[in-house]
JSON list of C-alpha atoms in Angstrom, two decimals:
[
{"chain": "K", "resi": 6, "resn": "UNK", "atom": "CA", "xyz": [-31.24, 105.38, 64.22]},
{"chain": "K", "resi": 7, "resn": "UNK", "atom": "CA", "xyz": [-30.18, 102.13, 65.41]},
{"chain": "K", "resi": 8, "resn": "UNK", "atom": "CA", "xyz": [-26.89, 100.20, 67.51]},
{"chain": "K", "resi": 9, "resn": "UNK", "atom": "CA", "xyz": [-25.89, 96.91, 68.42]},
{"chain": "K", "resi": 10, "resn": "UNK", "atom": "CA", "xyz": [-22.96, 95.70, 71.34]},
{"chain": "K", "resi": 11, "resn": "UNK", "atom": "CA", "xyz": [-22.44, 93.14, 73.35]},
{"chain": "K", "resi": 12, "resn": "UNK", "atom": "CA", "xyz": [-22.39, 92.75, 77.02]},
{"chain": "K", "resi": 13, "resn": "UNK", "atom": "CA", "xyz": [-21.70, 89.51, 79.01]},
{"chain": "K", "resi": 14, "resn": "UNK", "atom": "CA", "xyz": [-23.08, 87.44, 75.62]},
{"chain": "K", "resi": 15, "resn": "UNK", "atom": "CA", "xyz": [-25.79, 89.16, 75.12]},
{"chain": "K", "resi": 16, "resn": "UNK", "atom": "CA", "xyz": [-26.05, 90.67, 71.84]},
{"chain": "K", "resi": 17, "resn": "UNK", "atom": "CA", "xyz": [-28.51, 93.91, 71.63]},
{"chain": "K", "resi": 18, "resn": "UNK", "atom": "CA", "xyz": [-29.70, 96.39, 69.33]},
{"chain": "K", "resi": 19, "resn": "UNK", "atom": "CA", "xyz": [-31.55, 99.07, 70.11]},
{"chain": "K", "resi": 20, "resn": "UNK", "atom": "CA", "xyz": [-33.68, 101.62, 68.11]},
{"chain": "K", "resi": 21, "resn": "UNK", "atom": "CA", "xyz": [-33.44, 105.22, 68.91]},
{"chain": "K", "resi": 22, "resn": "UNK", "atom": "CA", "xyz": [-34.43, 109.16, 68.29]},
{"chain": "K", "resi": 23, "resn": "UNK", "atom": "CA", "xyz": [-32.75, 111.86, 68.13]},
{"chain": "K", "resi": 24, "resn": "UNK", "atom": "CA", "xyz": [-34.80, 113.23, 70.99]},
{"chain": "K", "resi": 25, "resn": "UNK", "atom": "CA", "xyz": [-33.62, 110.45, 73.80]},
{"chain": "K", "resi": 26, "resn": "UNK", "atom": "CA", "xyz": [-31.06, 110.70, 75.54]},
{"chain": "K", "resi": 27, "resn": "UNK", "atom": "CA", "xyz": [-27.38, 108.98, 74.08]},
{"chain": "K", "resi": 28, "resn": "UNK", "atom": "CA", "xyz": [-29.47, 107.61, 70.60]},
{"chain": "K", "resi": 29, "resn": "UNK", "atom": "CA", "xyz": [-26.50, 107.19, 68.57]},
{"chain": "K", "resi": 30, "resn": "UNK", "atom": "CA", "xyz": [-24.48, 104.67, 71.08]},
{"chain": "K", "resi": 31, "resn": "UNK", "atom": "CA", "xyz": [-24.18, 103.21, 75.04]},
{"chain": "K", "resi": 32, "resn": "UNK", "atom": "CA", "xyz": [-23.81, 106.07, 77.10]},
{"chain": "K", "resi": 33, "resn": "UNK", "atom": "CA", "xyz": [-20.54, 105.73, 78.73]},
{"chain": "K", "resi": 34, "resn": "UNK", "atom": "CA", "xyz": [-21.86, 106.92, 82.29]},
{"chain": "K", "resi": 35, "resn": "UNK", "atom": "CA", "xyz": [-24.60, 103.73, 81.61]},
{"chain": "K", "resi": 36, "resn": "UNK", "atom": "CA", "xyz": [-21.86, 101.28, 80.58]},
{"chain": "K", "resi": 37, "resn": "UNK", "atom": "CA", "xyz": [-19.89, 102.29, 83.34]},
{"chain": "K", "resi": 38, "resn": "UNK", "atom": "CA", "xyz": [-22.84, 101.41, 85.78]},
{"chain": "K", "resi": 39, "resn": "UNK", "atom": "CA", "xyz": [-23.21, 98.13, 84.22]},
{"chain": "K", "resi": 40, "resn": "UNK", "atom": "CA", "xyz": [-19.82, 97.47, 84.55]},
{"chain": "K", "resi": 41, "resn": "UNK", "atom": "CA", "xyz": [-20.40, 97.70, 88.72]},
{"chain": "K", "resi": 42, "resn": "UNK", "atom": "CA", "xyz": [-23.42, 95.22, 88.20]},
{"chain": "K", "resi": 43, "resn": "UNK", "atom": "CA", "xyz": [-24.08, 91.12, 88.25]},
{"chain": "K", "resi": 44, "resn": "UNK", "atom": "CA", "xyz": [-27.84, 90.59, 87.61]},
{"chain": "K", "resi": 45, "resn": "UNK", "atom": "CA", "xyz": [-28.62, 86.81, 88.84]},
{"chain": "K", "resi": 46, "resn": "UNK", "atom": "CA", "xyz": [-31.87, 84.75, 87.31]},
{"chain": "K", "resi": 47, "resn": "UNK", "atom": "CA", "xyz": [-34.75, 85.40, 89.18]},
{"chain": "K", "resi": 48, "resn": "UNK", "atom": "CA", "xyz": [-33.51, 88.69, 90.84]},
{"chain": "K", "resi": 49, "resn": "UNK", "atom": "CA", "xyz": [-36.23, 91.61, 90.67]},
{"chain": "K", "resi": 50, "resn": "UNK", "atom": "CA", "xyz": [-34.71, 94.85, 88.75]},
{"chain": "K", "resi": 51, "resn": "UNK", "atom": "CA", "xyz": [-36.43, 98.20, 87.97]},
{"chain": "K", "resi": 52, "resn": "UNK", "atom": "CA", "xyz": [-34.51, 100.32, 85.50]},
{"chain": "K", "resi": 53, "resn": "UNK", "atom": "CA", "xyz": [-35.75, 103.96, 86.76]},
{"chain": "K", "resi": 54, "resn": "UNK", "atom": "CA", "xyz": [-35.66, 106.58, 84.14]},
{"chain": "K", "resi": 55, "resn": "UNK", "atom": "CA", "xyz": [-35.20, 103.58, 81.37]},
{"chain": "K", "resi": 56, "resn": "UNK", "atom": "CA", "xyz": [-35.15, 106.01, 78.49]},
{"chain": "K", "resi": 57, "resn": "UNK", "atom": "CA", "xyz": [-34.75, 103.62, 74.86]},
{"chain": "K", "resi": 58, "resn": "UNK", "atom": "CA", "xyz": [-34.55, 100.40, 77.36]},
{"chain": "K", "resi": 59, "resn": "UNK", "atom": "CA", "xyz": [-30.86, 99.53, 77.73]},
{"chain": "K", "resi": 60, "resn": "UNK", "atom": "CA", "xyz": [-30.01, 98.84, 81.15]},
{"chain": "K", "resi": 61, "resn": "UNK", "atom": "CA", "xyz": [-34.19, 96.99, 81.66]},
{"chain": "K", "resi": 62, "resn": "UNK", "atom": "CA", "xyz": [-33.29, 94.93, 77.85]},
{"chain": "K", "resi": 63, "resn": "UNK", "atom": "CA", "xyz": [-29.90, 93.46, 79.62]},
{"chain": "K", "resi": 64, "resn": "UNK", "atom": "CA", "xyz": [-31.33, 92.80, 82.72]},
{"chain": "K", "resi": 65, "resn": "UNK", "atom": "CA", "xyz": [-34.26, 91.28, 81.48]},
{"chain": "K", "resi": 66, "resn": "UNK", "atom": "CA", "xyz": [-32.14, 88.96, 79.32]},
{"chain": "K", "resi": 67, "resn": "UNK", "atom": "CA", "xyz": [-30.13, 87.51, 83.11]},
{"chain": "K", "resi": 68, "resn": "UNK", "atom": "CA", "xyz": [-32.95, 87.54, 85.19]},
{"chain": "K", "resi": 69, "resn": "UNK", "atom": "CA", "xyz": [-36.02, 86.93, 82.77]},
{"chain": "K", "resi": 70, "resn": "UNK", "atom": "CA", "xyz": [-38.43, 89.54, 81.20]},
{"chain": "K", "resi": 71, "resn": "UNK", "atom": "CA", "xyz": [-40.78, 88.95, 83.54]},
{"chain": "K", "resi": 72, "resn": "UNK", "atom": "CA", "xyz": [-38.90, 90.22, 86.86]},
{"chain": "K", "resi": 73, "resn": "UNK", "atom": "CA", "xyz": [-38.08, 93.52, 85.48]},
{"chain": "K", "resi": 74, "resn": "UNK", "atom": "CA", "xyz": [-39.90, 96.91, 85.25]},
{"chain": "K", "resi": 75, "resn": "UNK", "atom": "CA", "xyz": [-38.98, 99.95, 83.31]},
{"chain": "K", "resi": 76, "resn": "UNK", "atom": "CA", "xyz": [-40.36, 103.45, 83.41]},
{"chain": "K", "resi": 77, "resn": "UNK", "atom": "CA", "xyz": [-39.65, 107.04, 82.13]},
{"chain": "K", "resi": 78, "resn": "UNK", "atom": "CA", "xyz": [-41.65, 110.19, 82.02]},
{"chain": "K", "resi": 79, "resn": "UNK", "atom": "CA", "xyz": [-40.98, 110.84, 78.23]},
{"chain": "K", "resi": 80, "resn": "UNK", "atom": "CA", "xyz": [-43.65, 108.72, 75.89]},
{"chain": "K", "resi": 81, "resn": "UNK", "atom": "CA", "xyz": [-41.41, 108.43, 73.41]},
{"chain": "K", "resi": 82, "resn": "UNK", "atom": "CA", "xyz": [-38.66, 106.92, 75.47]},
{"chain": "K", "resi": 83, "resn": "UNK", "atom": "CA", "xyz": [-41.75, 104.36, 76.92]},
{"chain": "K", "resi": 84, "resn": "UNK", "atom": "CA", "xyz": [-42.40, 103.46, 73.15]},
{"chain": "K", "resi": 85, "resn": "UNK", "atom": "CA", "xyz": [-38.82, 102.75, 71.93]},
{"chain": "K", "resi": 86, "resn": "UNK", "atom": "CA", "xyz": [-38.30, 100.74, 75.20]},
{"chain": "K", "resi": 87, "resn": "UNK", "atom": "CA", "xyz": [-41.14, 98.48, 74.44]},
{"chain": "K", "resi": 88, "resn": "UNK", "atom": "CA", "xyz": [-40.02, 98.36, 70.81]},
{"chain": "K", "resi": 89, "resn": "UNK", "atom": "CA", "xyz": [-36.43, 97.66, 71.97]},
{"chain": "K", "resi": 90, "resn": "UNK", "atom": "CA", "xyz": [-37.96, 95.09, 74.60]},
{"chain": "K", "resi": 91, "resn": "UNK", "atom": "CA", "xyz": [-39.93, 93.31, 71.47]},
{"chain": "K", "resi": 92, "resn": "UNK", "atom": "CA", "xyz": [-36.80, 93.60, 68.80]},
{"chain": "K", "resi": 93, "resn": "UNK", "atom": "CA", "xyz": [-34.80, 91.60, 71.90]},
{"chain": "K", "resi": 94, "resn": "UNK", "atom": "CA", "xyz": [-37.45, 88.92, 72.56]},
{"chain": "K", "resi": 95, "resn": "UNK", "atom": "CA", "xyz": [-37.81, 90.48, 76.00]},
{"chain": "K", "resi": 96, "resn": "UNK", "atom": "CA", "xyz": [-41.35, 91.90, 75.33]},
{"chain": "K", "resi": 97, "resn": "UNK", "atom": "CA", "xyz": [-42.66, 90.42, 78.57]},
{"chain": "K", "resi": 98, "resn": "UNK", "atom": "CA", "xyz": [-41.21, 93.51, 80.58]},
{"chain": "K", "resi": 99, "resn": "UNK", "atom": "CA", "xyz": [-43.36, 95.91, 82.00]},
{"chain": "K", "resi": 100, "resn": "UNK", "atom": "CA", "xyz": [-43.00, 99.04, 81.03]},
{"chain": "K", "resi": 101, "resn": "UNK", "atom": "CA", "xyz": [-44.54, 102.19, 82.27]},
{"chain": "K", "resi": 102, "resn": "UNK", "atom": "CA", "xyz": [-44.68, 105.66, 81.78]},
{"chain": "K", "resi": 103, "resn": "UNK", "atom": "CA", "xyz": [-44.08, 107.30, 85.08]},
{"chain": "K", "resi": 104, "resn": "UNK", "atom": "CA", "xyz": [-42.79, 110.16, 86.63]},
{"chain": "K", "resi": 105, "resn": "UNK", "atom": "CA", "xyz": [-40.49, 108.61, 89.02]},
{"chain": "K", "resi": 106, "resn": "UNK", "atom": "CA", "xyz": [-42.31, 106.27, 91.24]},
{"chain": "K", "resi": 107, "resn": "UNK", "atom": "CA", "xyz": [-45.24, 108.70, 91.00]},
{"chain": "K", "resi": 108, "resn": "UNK", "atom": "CA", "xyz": [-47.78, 106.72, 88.69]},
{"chain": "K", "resi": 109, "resn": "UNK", "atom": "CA", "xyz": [-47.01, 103.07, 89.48]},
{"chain": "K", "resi": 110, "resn": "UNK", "atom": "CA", "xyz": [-47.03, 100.62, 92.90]},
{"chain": "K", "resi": 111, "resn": "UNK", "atom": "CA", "xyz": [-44.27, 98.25, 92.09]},
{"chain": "K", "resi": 112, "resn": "UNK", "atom": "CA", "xyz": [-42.30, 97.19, 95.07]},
{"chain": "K", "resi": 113, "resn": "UNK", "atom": "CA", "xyz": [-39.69, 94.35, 96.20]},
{"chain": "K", "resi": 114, "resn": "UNK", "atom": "CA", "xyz": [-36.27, 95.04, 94.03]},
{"chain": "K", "resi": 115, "resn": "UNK", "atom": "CA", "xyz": [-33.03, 93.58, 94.39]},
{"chain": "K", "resi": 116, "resn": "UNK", "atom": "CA", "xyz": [-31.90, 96.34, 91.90]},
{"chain": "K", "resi": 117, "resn": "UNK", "atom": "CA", "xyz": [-33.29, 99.82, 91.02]},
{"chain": "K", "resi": 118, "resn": "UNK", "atom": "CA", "xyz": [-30.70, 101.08, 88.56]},
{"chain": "K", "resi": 119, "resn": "UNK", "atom": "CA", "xyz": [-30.59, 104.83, 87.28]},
{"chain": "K", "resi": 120, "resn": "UNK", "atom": "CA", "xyz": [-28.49, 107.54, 85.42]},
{"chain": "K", "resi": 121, "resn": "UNK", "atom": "CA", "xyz": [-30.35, 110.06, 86.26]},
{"chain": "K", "resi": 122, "resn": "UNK", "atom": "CA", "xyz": [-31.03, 114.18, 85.10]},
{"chain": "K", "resi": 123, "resn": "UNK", "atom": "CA", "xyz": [-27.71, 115.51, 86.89]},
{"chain": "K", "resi": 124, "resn": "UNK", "atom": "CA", "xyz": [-27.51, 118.42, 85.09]},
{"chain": "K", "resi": 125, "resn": "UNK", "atom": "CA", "xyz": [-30.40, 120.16, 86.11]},
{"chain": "K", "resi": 126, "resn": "UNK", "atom": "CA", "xyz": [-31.20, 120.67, 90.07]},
{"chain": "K", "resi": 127, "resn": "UNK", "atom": "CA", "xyz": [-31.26, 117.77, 92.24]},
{"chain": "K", "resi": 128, "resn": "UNK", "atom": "CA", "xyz": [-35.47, 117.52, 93.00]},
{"chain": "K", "resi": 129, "resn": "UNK", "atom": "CA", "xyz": [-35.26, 114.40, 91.03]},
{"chain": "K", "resi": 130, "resn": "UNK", "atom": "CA", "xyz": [-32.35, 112.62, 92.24]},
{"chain": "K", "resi": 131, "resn": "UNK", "atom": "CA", "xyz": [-33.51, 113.02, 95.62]},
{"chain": "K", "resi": 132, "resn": "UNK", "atom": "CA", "xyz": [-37.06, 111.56, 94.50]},
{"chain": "K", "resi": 133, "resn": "UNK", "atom": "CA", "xyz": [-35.38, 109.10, 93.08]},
{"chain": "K", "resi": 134, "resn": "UNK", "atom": "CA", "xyz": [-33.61, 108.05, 96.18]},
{"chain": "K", "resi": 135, "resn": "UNK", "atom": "CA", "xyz": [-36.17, 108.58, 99.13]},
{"chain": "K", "resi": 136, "resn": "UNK", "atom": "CA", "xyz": [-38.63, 107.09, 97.07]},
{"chain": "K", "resi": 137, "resn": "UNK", "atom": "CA", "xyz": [-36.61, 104.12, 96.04]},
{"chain": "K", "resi": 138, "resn": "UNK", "atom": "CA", "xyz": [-35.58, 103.22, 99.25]},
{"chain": "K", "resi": 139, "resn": "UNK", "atom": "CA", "xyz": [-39.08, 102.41, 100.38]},
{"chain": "K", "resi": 140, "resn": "UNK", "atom": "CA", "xyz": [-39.39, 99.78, 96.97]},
{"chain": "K", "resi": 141, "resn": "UNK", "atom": "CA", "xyz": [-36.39, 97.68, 97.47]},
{"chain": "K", "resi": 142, "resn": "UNK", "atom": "CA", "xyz": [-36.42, 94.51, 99.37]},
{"chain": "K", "resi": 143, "resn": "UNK", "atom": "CA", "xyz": [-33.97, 94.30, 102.35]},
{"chain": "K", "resi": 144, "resn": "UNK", "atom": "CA", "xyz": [-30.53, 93.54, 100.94]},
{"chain": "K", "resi": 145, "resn": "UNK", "atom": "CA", "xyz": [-31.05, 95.19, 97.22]},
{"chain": "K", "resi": 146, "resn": "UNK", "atom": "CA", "xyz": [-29.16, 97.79, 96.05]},
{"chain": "K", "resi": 147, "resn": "UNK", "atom": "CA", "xyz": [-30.17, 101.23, 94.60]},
{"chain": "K", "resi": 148, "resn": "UNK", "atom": "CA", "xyz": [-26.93, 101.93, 91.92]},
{"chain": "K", "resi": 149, "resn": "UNK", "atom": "CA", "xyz": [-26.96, 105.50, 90.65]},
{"chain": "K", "resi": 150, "resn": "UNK", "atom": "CA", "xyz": [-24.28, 107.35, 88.01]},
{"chain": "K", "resi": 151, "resn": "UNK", "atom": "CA", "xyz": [-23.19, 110.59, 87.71]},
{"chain": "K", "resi": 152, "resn": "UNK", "atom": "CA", "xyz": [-20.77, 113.14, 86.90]},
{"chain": "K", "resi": 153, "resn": "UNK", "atom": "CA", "xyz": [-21.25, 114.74, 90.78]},
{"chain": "K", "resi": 154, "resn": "UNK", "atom": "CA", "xyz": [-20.08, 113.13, 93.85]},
{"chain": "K", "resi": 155, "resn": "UNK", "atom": "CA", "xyz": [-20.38, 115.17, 97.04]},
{"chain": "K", "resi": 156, "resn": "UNK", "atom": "CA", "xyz": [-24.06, 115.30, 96.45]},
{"chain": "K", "resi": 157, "resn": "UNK", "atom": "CA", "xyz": [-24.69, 111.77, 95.68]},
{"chain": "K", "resi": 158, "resn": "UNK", "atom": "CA", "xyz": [-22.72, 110.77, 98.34]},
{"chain": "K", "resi": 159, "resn": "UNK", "atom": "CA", "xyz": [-24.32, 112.77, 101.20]},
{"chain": "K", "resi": 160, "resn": "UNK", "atom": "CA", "xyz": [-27.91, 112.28, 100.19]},
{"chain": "K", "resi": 161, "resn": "UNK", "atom": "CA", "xyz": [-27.93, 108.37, 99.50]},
{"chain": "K", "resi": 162, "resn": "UNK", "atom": "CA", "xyz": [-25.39, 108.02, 102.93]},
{"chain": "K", "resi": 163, "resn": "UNK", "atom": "CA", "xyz": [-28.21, 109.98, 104.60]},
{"chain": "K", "resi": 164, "resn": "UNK", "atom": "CA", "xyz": [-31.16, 107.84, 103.60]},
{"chain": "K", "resi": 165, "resn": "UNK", "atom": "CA", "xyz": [-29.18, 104.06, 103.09]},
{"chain": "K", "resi": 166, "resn": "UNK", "atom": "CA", "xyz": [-26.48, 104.44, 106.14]},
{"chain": "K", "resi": 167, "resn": "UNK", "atom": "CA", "xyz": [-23.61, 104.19, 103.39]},
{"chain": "K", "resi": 168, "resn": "UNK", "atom": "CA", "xyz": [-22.52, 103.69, 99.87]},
{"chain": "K", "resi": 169, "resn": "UNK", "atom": "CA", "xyz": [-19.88, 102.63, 98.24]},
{"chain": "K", "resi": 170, "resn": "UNK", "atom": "CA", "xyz": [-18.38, 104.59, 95.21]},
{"chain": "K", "resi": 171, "resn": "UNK", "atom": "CA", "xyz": [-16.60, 103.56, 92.00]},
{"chain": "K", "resi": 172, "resn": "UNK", "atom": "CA", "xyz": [-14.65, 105.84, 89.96]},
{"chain": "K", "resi": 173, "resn": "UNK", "atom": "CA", "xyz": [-14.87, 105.20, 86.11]},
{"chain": "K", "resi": 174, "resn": "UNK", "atom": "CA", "xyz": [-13.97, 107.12, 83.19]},
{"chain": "K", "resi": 175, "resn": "UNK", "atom": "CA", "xyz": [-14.98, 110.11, 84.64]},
{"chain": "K", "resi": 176, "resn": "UNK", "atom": "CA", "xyz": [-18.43, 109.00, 86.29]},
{"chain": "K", "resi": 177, "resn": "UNK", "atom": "CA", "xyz": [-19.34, 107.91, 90.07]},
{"chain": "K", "resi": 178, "resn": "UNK", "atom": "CA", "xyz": [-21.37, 104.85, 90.43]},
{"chain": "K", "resi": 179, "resn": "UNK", "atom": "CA", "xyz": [-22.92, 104.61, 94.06]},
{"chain": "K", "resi": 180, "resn": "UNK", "atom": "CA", "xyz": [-23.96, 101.57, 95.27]},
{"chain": "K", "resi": 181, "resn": "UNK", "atom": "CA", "xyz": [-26.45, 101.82, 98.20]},
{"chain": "K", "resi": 182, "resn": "UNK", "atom": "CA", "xyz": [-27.65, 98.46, 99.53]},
{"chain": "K", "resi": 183, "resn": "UNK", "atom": "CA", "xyz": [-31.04, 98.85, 101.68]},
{"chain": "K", "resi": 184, "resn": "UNK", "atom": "CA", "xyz": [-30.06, 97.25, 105.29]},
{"chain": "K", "resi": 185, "resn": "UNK", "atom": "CA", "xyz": [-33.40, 97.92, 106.96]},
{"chain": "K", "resi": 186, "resn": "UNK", "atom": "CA", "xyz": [-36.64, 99.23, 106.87]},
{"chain": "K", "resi": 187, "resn": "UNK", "atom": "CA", "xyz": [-36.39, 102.21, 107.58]},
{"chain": "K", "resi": 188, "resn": "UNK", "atom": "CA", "xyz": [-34.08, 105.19, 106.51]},
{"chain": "K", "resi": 189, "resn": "UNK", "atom": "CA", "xyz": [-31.07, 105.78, 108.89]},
{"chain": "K", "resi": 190, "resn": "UNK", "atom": "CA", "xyz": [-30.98, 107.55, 111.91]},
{"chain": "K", "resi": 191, "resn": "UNK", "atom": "CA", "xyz": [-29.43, 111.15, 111.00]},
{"chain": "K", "resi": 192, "resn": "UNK", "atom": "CA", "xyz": [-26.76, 112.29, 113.46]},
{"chain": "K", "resi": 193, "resn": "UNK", "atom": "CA", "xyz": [-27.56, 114.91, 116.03]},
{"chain": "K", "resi": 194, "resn": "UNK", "atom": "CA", "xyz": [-25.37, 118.02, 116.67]},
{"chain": "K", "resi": 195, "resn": "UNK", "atom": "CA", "xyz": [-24.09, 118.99, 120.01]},
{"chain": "K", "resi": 196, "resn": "UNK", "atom": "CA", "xyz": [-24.68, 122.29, 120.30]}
]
């Protein structure tokens, strides 16, 4: 299985399997994140849960192969990715198989980007987000998707201070930028 598009002049095509996640075209809850996003040359960017490679592939492509990391839990999404990364002369990517940020060190981002498992419970989305706070650089931005708001909202408010939210087609893209080191100070209740 196989698709090419286009976005912002760069032509992809990516490789899939029926077992990945979206393999017979561009997710639309992953196009609308991109939509939300302007990767500049030299700008760090991990693409968290990277499945078949799209978001790392198009990123890579802006800000050079070299400045982005990819990772999923699934070896067969970690294999297409680095096929996909190779097929789109972007092979110097790193990619690693990873649950989360539970098997690698990599730190500094201006963009962790991820459409994460919202259907099941929310363990990894909040992984995701408490754990991603402490690898971006002060001033990048974690940008999630989803079908679920409230949630979303609360949990990356909670740790980041704020977001901002984009409706699209259906899906909420958060932007959370990281304003300092550590999380945010959580209100306290009069009682």
């Amino acid at each position: 299985m196989a698709f090419s598009f286009s976005y912002h002049s760069q032509h992809v095509t990516f490789e899939t399997a029926p077992d990945l996640f979206s393999p017979k075209n561009l997710d639309r809850g992953t196009e609308a994140m991109l939509s939300t996003v302007t990767f500049e040359p030299g700008q760090r960017v991990l693409d968290l849960g990277c499945g078949y490679g799209v978001v790392g592939i198009l990123a890579a492509k802006i800000v050079g192969p070299e400045n982005v990391v990819m990772t999923d839990v699934d070896p067969l999404a970690v294999k297409t990715a680095r096929r996909n990364a190779e097929q789109n002369n972007v092979a110097g990517v790193t990619i690693l198989q990873s649950n989360g940020f539970q098997d690698h060190q990599e730190t500094d981002f201006d963009w962790i980007l991820s459409n994460p498992p919202y259907h099941e419970d929310f363990s990894v989305a909040k992984h995701f987000i408490m754990k991603g706070f402490n690898r971006l650089k002060i001033g990048g931005q974690m940008v999630m998707v989803t079908r679920r708001r409230l949630w979303y909202q609360k949990k990356l408010s909670s740790i980041f201070g704020g977001t901002d939210v984009h409706e699209i087609d259906g899906y909420f893209v958060f932007h959370a930028e990281k304003r300092r080191p550590t999380y945010a100070a959580r209100k306290r209740r009069n009682r």
